[in-house]
Tab-separated table of C-alpha atoms in Angstrom:
chain	number	residue	atom	x	y	z
W	1	MET	CA	-9.628	-0.990	-21.209
W	2	THR	CA	-11.882	-2.384	-24.405
W	3	ARG	CA	-15.246	-1.198	-25.131
W	4	LEU	CA	-16.497	-5.023	-23.831
W	5	ASP	CA	-13.885	-4.894	-20.710
W	6	ALA	CA	-16.344	-1.313	-20.116
W	7	SER	CA	-19.419	-2.913	-20.027
W	8	ASP	CA	-17.961	-5.496	-17.442
W	9	LEU	CA	-17.181	-3.447	-15.621
W	10	ALA	CA	-20.525	-1.406	-15.957
W	11	ASN	CA	-22.060	-4.207	-14.849
W	12	ARG	CA	-20.273	-5.343	-12.231
W	13	LEU	CA	-21.116	-1.971	-10.335
W	14	GLY	CA	-24.892	-2.425	-11.847
W	15	ARG	CA	-25.345	-4.933	-9.547
W	16	GLU	CA	-24.757	-3.140	-6.221
W	17	ALA	CA	-26.001	-0.006	-7.684
W	18	GLU	CA	-26.907	0.969	-4.757
W	19	ALA	CA	-24.132	0.812	-2.643
W	20	VAL	CA	-22.637	2.914	-5.557
W	21	CYS	CA	-25.379	5.640	-5.039
W	22	ARG	CA	-24.543	6.119	-1.731
W	23	HIS	CA	-21.220	6.385	-2.045
W	24	TYR	CA	-21.028	8.273	-4.389
W	25	LEU	CA	-24.731	10.394	-4.479
W	26	GLY	CA	-24.669	10.742	-0.638
W	27	ALA	CA	-26.508	13.924	-1.030
W	28	GLY	CA	-29.438	11.602	-2.631
W	29	HIS	CA	-31.584	9.718	-1.702
W	30	ARG	CA	-34.102	6.460	-2.229
W	31	GLN	CA	-37.108	6.541	-4.083
W	32	GLY	CA	-38.558	3.638	-4.599
W	33	ASN	CA	-36.491	1.040	-7.062
W	34	TYR	CA	-34.221	4.201	-8.270
W	35	TRP	CA	-31.923	7.091	-6.246
W	36	GLN	CA	-33.268	10.126	-6.123
W	37	VAL	CA	-30.407	13.404	-5.844
W	38	GLY	CA	-29.819	16.856	-7.692
W	39	ASP	CA	-27.054	15.447	-10.378
W	40	ALA	CA	-24.297	13.423	-11.326
W	41	ARG	CA	-21.960	15.969	-9.654
W	42	ASN	CA	-23.525	14.986	-6.344
W	43	ALA	CA	-25.600	18.292	-6.220
W	44	PRO	CA	-28.669	17.917	-3.527
W	45	GLY	CA	-31.622	17.986	-5.592
W	46	ARG	CA	-34.398	15.416	-7.467
W	47	SER	CA	-34.345	15.717	-10.642
W	48	MET	CA	-31.697	12.799	-11.595
W	49	PHE	CA	-32.614	8.869	-11.179
W	50	VAL	CA	-31.089	6.255	-10.692
W	51	ARG	CA	-32.369	2.630	-11.660
W	52	LEU	CA	-31.416	0.204	-8.614
W	53	LYS	CA	-32.367	-2.925	-9.880
W	54	ALA	CA	-33.007	-4.517	-13.298
W	55	THR	CA	-36.718	-3.471	-14.956
W	56	ALA	CA	-38.376	-4.081	-18.389
W	57	LYS	CA	-37.459	-0.431	-18.790
W	58	GLY	CA	-33.545	-1.475	-18.862
W	59	PRO	CA	-30.628	-2.154	-16.149
W	60	ALA	CA	-29.867	-1.340	-12.779
W	61	GLY	CA	-26.763	1.212	-12.358
W	62	LYS	CA	-28.902	3.032	-15.942
W	63	TRP	CA	-29.473	7.420	-14.991
W	64	THR	CA	-30.890	10.132	-16.737
W	65	ASP	CA	-31.719	12.838	-15.309
W	66	ALA	CA	-34.418	14.751	-15.978
W	67	ALA	CA	-33.417	17.982	-15.786
W	68	THR	CA	-31.026	18.341	-18.695
W	69	GLY	CA	-32.231	15.419	-20.804
W	70	GLU	CA	-28.125	14.184	-19.536
W	71	HIS	CA	-28.113	9.090	-18.883
W	72	GLY	CA	-25.860	7.127	-18.919
W	73	ASP	CA	-23.976	4.905	-16.199
W	74	LEU	CA	-22.225	4.357	-12.873
W	75	LEU	CA	-19.212	4.841	-14.339
W	76	ASP	CA	-19.991	8.512	-15.069
W	77	VAL	CA	-21.464	8.703	-11.770
W	78	ILE	CA	-17.949	8.341	-10.804
W	79	ARG	CA	-16.496	10.448	-13.350
W	80	GLU	CA	-18.367	13.815	-12.655
W	81	SER	CA	-18.375	12.863	-8.388
W	82	CYS	CA	-15.408	12.146	-8.705
W	83	GLY	CA	-13.985	14.817	-11.638
W	84	LEU	CA	-12.466	13.188	-13.643
W	85	ILE	CA	-11.120	13.408	-16.618
W	86	ASP	CA	-8.769	10.205	-17.193
W	87	PHE	CA	-10.807	6.954	-17.725
W	88	ALA	CA	-8.189	5.090	-16.829
W	89	ASP	CA	-8.837	7.093	-13.018
W	90	VAL	CA	-11.938	6.707	-13.630
W	91	VAL	CA	-11.398	2.442	-14.484
W	92	ALA	CA	-9.130	2.579	-11.198
W	93	GLU	CA	-11.840	4.665	-8.701
W	94	ALA	CA	-14.634	1.615	-9.261
W	95	ARG	CA	-12.505	-0.694	-9.471
W	96	THR	CA	-11.042	0.627	-6.204
W	97	PHE	CA	-15.175	0.715	-5.234
W	98	LEU	CA	-15.060	-3.143	-5.521
W	99	SER	CA	-12.981	-4.120	-3.596
W	100	LEU	CA	-14.373	-2.348	-0.859
W	101	PRO	CA	-15.943	-4.409	1.943
W	102	ARG	CA	-19.673	-3.594	2.456
W	103	PRO	CA	-21.958	-5.315	4.643
W	104	GLU	CA	-25.021	-7.008	3.844
W	105	PRO	CA	-28.223	-4.528	4.627
W	106	ALA	CA	-29.915	-5.155	7.744
W	107	PRO	CA	-33.866	-5.439	8.275
W	108	ALA	CA	-36.131	-3.463	7.729
W	109	THR	CA	-37.923	-4.801	10.752
W	110	LYS	CA	-34.768	-5.224	13.240
W	111	LYS	CA	-31.901	-3.038	14.989
W	112	ARG	CA	-29.265	-2.949	12.859
W	113	GLN	CA	-26.351	-4.957	14.815
W	114	SER	CA	-22.150	-3.121	13.990
W	115	THR	CA	-19.185	-4.925	15.688
W	116	PRO	CA	-16.185	-2.191	15.791
W	117	ALA	CA	-13.401	-3.111	14.156
W	118	PRO	CA	-10.328	-2.777	15.832
W	119	SER	CA	-9.439	1.359	15.683
W	120	ASP	CA	-6.301	0.572	14.849
W	121	SER	CA	-7.207	-2.143	12.337
W	122	THR	CA	-7.213	-2.590	7.808
W	123	GLU	CA	-11.064	-3.117	8.467
W	124	ALA	CA	-11.469	-0.003	10.742
W	125	ALA	CA	-9.435	1.739	7.767
W	126	ARG	CA	-11.593	0.450	4.891
W	127	ARG	CA	-14.691	1.071	6.752
W	128	LEU	CA	-13.499	4.805	7.618
W	129	PHE	CA	-12.790	5.054	3.479
W	130	ALA	CA	-16.033	3.382	2.377
W	131	MET	CA	-17.677	6.107	5.222
W	132	SER	CA	-16.419	9.201	3.395
W	133	GLN	CA	-17.279	11.195	0.659
W	134	PRO	CA	-16.250	11.950	-2.425
W	135	ILE	CA	-13.886	15.776	-1.729
W	136	GLY	CA	-14.792	17.967	-4.602
W	137	CYS	CA	-17.392	21.113	-3.586
W	138	THR	CA	-16.504	20.011	-0.369
W	139	PRO	CA	-14.091	21.665	2.544
W	140	VAL	CA	-11.542	18.686	1.549
W	141	GLU	CA	-11.234	20.817	-2.325
W	142	ALA	CA	-11.403	24.260	-0.693
W	143	TYR	CA	-7.751	22.554	1.848
W	144	LEU	CA	-5.700	21.660	-1.007
W	145	ARG	CA	-6.584	24.719	-3.530
W	146	HIS	CA	-5.622	26.828	-1.119
W	147	ARG	CA	-2.264	24.680	-0.600
W	148	GLY	CA	-2.165	25.930	-4.622
W	149	ILE	CA	-2.950	22.663	-5.298
W	150	ALA	CA	-6.066	23.174	-8.409
W	151	ALA	CA	-5.230	19.710	-10.753
W	152	LEU	CA	-7.597	17.412	-8.728
W	153	HIS	CA	-8.152	14.450	-11.569
W	154	GLY	CA	-7.126	10.622	-10.534
W	155	THR	CA	-7.277	11.694	-7.290
W	156	GLY	CA	-9.989	9.195	-6.376
W	157	ASN	CA	-8.444	8.356	-3.843
W	158	LEU	CA	-8.921	10.649	-1.594
W	159	ARG	CA	-12.430	11.516	0.670
W	160	PHE	CA	-14.471	14.221	2.793
W	161	HIS	CA	-14.997	12.821	6.565
W	162	PRO	CA	-17.308	15.560	8.057
W	163	ARG	CA	-17.748	14.184	11.854
W	164	CYS	CA	-14.031	12.614	11.735
W	165	TYR	CA	-13.417	10.669	15.683
W	166	TYR	CA	-9.959	12.929	16.950
W	167	ARG	CA	-8.724	12.021	20.416
W	168	PRO	CA	-5.925	14.709	22.015
W	169	ASP	CA	-4.642	11.540	24.329
W	170	ASP	CA	-5.517	8.051	25.284
W	171	HIS	CA	-7.457	9.949	28.754
W	172	GLY	CA	-9.023	12.942	26.934
W	173	PRO	CA	-12.707	13.612	25.500
W	174	THR	CA	-13.301	12.406	21.965
W	175	GLU	CA	-13.497	15.469	18.611
W	176	THR	CA	-14.983	15.794	15.836
W	177	TRP	CA	-13.430	18.095	12.930
W	178	PRO	CA	-13.832	17.360	9.345
W	179	ALA	CA	-11.324	15.628	7.322
W	180	MET	CA	-8.852	14.152	4.226
W	181	ILE	CA	-9.509	10.669	4.337
W	182	ALA	CA	-6.443	9.672	1.927
W	183	ALA	CA	-6.659	5.323	1.082
W	184	VAL	CA	-3.494	3.543	1.827
W	185	THR	CA	-3.589	1.002	-1.396
W	186	ASP	CA	-0.973	-2.463	-2.608
W	187	LEU	CA	-0.004	-2.901	-5.808
W	188	ARG	CA	-2.907	-4.263	-6.744
W	189	GLY	CA	-5.777	-1.492	-5.660
W	190	THR	CA	-7.064	-3.403	-2.288
W	191	ILE	CA	-7.238	-0.725	0.226
W	192	THR	CA	-4.669	-1.470	3.799
W	193	GLY	CA	-4.990	1.812	5.526
W	194	ALA	CA	-6.272	4.950	5.752
W	195	HIS	CA	-4.607	8.121	6.555
W	196	ARG	CA	-6.465	10.861	8.193
W	197	THR	CA	-5.745	14.769	8.243
W	198	TRP	CA	-7.782	16.877	9.789
W	199	ILE	CA	-9.243	20.623	8.583
W	200	ALA	CA	-10.740	24.110	9.683
W	201	PRO	CA	-14.402	23.128	8.821
W	202	ASP	CA	-13.886	25.873	5.524
W	203	GLY	CA	-10.998	24.042	4.413
W	204	SER	CA	-8.572	26.755	4.973
W	205	ASP	CA	-5.916	25.108	6.611
W	206	LYS	CA	-5.447	22.102	9.646
W	207	ALA	CA	-7.714	22.143	12.313
W	208	PRO	CA	-6.148	23.619	15.334
W	209	ILE	CA	-5.688	20.614	17.225
W	210	ASP	CA	-2.138	19.302	18.535
W	211	THR	CA	-1.916	16.611	15.777
W	212	GLN	CA	-3.123	17.252	13.100
W	213	ARG	CA	-2.303	13.712	10.669
W	214	LYS	CA	-2.428	10.075	12.108
W	215	ALA	CA	-2.505	6.954	9.920
W	216	ILE	CA	-4.619	2.870	10.979
W	217	GLY	CA	-4.096	0.900	8.813
W	218	ASP	CA	-1.123	-1.442	7.155
W	219	LEU	CA	1.002	0.955	5.488
W	220	LEU	CA	3.920	-0.929	4.646
W	221	GLY	CA	5.313	-0.575	1.358
W	222	HIS	CA	1.554	0.660	0.362
W	223	ALA	CA	1.440	4.513	-0.637
W	224	VAL	CA	-2.059	6.732	-1.555
W	225	ARG	CA	-1.257	6.775	-5.397
W	226	PHE	CA	-2.948	8.882	-7.589
W	227	GLY	CA	-2.867	7.807	-11.504
W	228	ILE	CA	-1.671	3.547	-13.021
W	229	ALA	CA	1.971	3.309	-12.768
W	230	GLY	CA	3.744	2.002	-15.883
W	231	GLU	CA	7.205	1.838	-16.576
W	232	VAL	CA	7.841	5.525	-14.734
W	233	MET	CA	6.622	6.728	-11.769
W	234	ALA	CA	7.611	8.999	-8.780
W	235	ALA	CA	6.968	8.466	-4.687
W	236	GLY	CA	7.312	11.262	-2.876
W	237	GLU	CA	6.822	11.026	1.383
W	238	GLY	CA	3.809	13.997	2.116
W	239	ILE	CA	-0.318	13.991	0.135
W	240	GLU	CA	0.613	17.742	-0.587
W	241	SER	CA	4.424	17.715	-1.940
W	242	VAL	CA	3.287	14.493	-4.750
W	243	LEU	CA	0.200	16.385	-5.366
W	244	SER	CA	2.468	20.218	-6.077
W	245	ALA	CA	5.077	17.731	-8.312
W	246	ARG	CA	1.968	16.382	-9.760
W	247	GLN	CA	0.673	19.854	-10.364
W	248	ALA	CA	3.901	20.429	-12.878
W	249	ILE	CA	3.525	16.534	-14.816
W	250	PRO	CA	-0.228	15.890	-14.060
W	251	HIS	CA	0.475	13.000	-16.748
W	252	MET	CA	3.465	11.022	-14.914
W	253	ALA	CA	1.823	7.969	-11.789
W	254	MET	CA	2.787	9.843	-8.553
W	255	ALA	CA	2.296	8.272	-5.136
W	256	ALA	CA	2.831	9.104	-1.579
W	257	ALA	CA	3.967	7.120	1.264
W	258	LEU	CA	3.058	9.465	3.900
W	259	SER	CA	6.438	9.462	5.866
W	260	ALA	CA	10.177	9.157	5.238
W	261	ALA	CA	10.650	6.003	6.499
W	262	HIS	CA	7.785	4.442	4.846
W	263	LEU	CA	8.969	5.842	1.994
W	264	ALA	CA	12.386	4.673	1.750
W	265	ALA	CA	10.655	0.386	1.998
W	266	ILE	CA	8.073	1.436	-0.325
W	267	LEU	CA	7.146	-1.084	-3.094
W	268	PHE	CA	7.999	-1.274	-6.289
W	269	PRO	CA	5.423	-2.345	-9.298
W	270	GLU	CA	7.177	-5.084	-11.331
W	271	THR	CA	6.878	-2.824	-14.751
W	272	LEU	CA	8.222	0.126	-12.810
W	273	ARG	CA	12.082	0.924	-14.912
W	274	ARG	CA	13.012	4.328	-13.678
W	275	LEU	CA	11.503	6.133	-10.197
W	276	TYR	CA	11.655	9.381	-9.630
W	277	ILE	CA	11.455	9.942	-5.820
W	278	VAL	CA	10.451	13.280	-4.961
W	279	ARG	CA	12.467	14.289	-1.328
W	280	ASP	CA	12.346	16.200	1.320
W	281	ASN	CA	14.685	18.588	2.137
W	282	ASP	CA	15.314	17.492	5.900
W	283	PRO	CA	17.743	15.033	6.793
W	284	ALA	CA	15.014	12.603	7.240
W	285	GLY	CA	14.322	13.444	3.694
W	286	ASP	CA	17.926	12.501	2.825
W	287	SER	CA	18.179	8.983	4.291
W	288	ALA	CA	14.844	8.150	2.779
W	289	ARG	CA	16.384	9.162	-0.589
W	290	ASP	CA	19.440	7.103	-0.249
W	291	SER	CA	18.089	4.091	1.073
W	292	LEU	CA	15.367	4.796	-2.029
W	293	VAL	CA	18.632	4.822	-4.338
W	294	GLU	CA	19.758	1.765	-3.029
W	295	ARG	CA	16.774	-0.644	-3.089
W	296	ALA	CA	15.509	1.283	-6.799
W	297	ASN	CA	19.872	0.269	-7.945
W	298	THR	CA	19.303	-3.817	-5.996
W	299	ALA	CA	16.302	-3.912	-8.421
W	300	GLY	CA	17.756	-2.976	-11.674
W	301	ILE	CA	14.905	0.842	-11.528
W	302	GLU	CA	16.899	3.580	-12.106
W	303	ALA	CA	15.745	6.139	-9.797
W	304	ILE	CA	15.695	10.841	-10.221
W	305	VAL	CA	15.689	12.623	-6.879
W	306	LEU	CA	13.701	15.223	-7.616
W	307	SER	CA	14.754	18.616	-5.599
W	308	PRO	CA	12.332	21.676	-3.686
W	309	VAL	CA	13.939	24.889	-4.260
W	310	LEU	CA	12.776	25.592	-0.049
W	311	GLU	CA	11.891	22.287	2.235
W	312	ASP	CA	9.445	20.519	-0.363
W	313	PHE	CA	7.674	20.758	-3.302
W	314	ASN	CA	3.926	22.533	-1.947
W	315	GLU	CA	5.786	24.839	-0.807
W	316	ASP	CA	8.254	25.855	-3.291
W	317	LEU	CA	4.437	26.022	-5.209
W	318	ARG	CA	2.879	28.585	-2.318
W	319	ARG	CA	5.431	30.572	-2.163
W	320	LEU	CA	7.649	30.775	-5.582
W	321	GLY	CA	4.449	29.913	-7.403
W	322	ILE	CA	3.667	27.291	-10.336
W	323	GLY	CA	5.616	28.323	-12.816
W	324	ALA	CA	9.062	28.370	-10.678
W	325	LEU	CA	7.632	24.449	-9.490
W	326	ARG	CA	8.141	23.499	-13.384
W	327	ALA	CA	11.102	25.398	-14.397
W	328	ASN	CA	12.303	23.705	-11.532
W	329	LEU	CA	11.042	20.759	-12.026
W	330	ARG	CA	11.780	20.509	-15.817
W	331	VAL	CA	15.165	20.445	-16.020
W	332	GLN	CA	15.298	17.456	-13.491
W	333	LEU	CA	13.157	15.304	-15.517
W	334	ALA	CA	14.812	12.500	-18.206
W	335	PRO	CA	14.779	13.654	-21.538
W	336	PRO	CA	12.478	10.964	-22.903
W	337	ASP	CA	10.005	11.605	-19.944
W	338	VAL	CA	9.612	15.417	-20.534
W	339	ALA	CA	8.092	14.612	-23.726
W	340	ARG	CA	6.343	12.065	-22.573
W	341	PHE	CA	4.738	13.691	-19.347
W	342	TRP	CA	5.351	17.851	-19.672
W	343	LEU	CA	1.997	19.643	-20.159
W	344	GLU	CA	3.106	22.613	-21.671
W	345	THR	CA	1.899	25.751	-20.172
W	346	GLY	CA	2.847	28.347	-23.176
């Protein structure tokens, strides 16, 4: 992305500065023509000011932290609040945000009217994701780290919801639990669905409920994406399994299709030339592998299967350790991709 393109993206975010602040800096509040918060990482406090409307002092979206002297634009806010490292991931997250539906604010003198979306619809998925917050310093981050997943770059499609509705069955009472919300997107980055993983309040494990995961919206062919796919990408079933493989191959774009059936049907980017299949060690994983290999070969895409030692790559990571995981994955990569994607650790 050129400097001009980045400037244009920052200007587009500036035109929706308050929506950006509400989404990424939810610990703060509006104060006149500014959004006031602790810092760009969404800490509580009052030292950072984000300009919400253009004035003689400067354009909307510019911010200054009076405590540290730091300043920047809304791309910096997205980078810091999401804990992103690569600028390409910041751009992808900004574009995802700009694609989200945002209702017009209700007039101050009238009560806000809300039309509920069907509970299993794409619109409901988009609203759920929009009302969630970045995972930094939340139980979702703690949950992932408890599962051995520490490299969280490019995880802007994951969010935290502190009180996500859960109903055990159609007739039982509704409960609320903290949840990891994952945006399911199509190849253009448009949100088509959402996946919920209910977790314990301290993030130490999944919530003690019967059904710990549920998805809504349009899932077929789509996925939860980490990084921007080019000629090479990896795809697997579960979010935790895919993120575990990403601990060893941090620079490769990956996608979690959320189930074996959806993995078998995942759509291929036009640029894709080699697909790594992050399989689970079970009959459903074998079936998804076989179907995906056949589809990829038919499309002229080389398919390479990545197999765990145990049940899946997250179990490998937790029980065998990162060293064993890296050693197992490295020997399964095509030689050109070892040089292109591998992170040397000594």
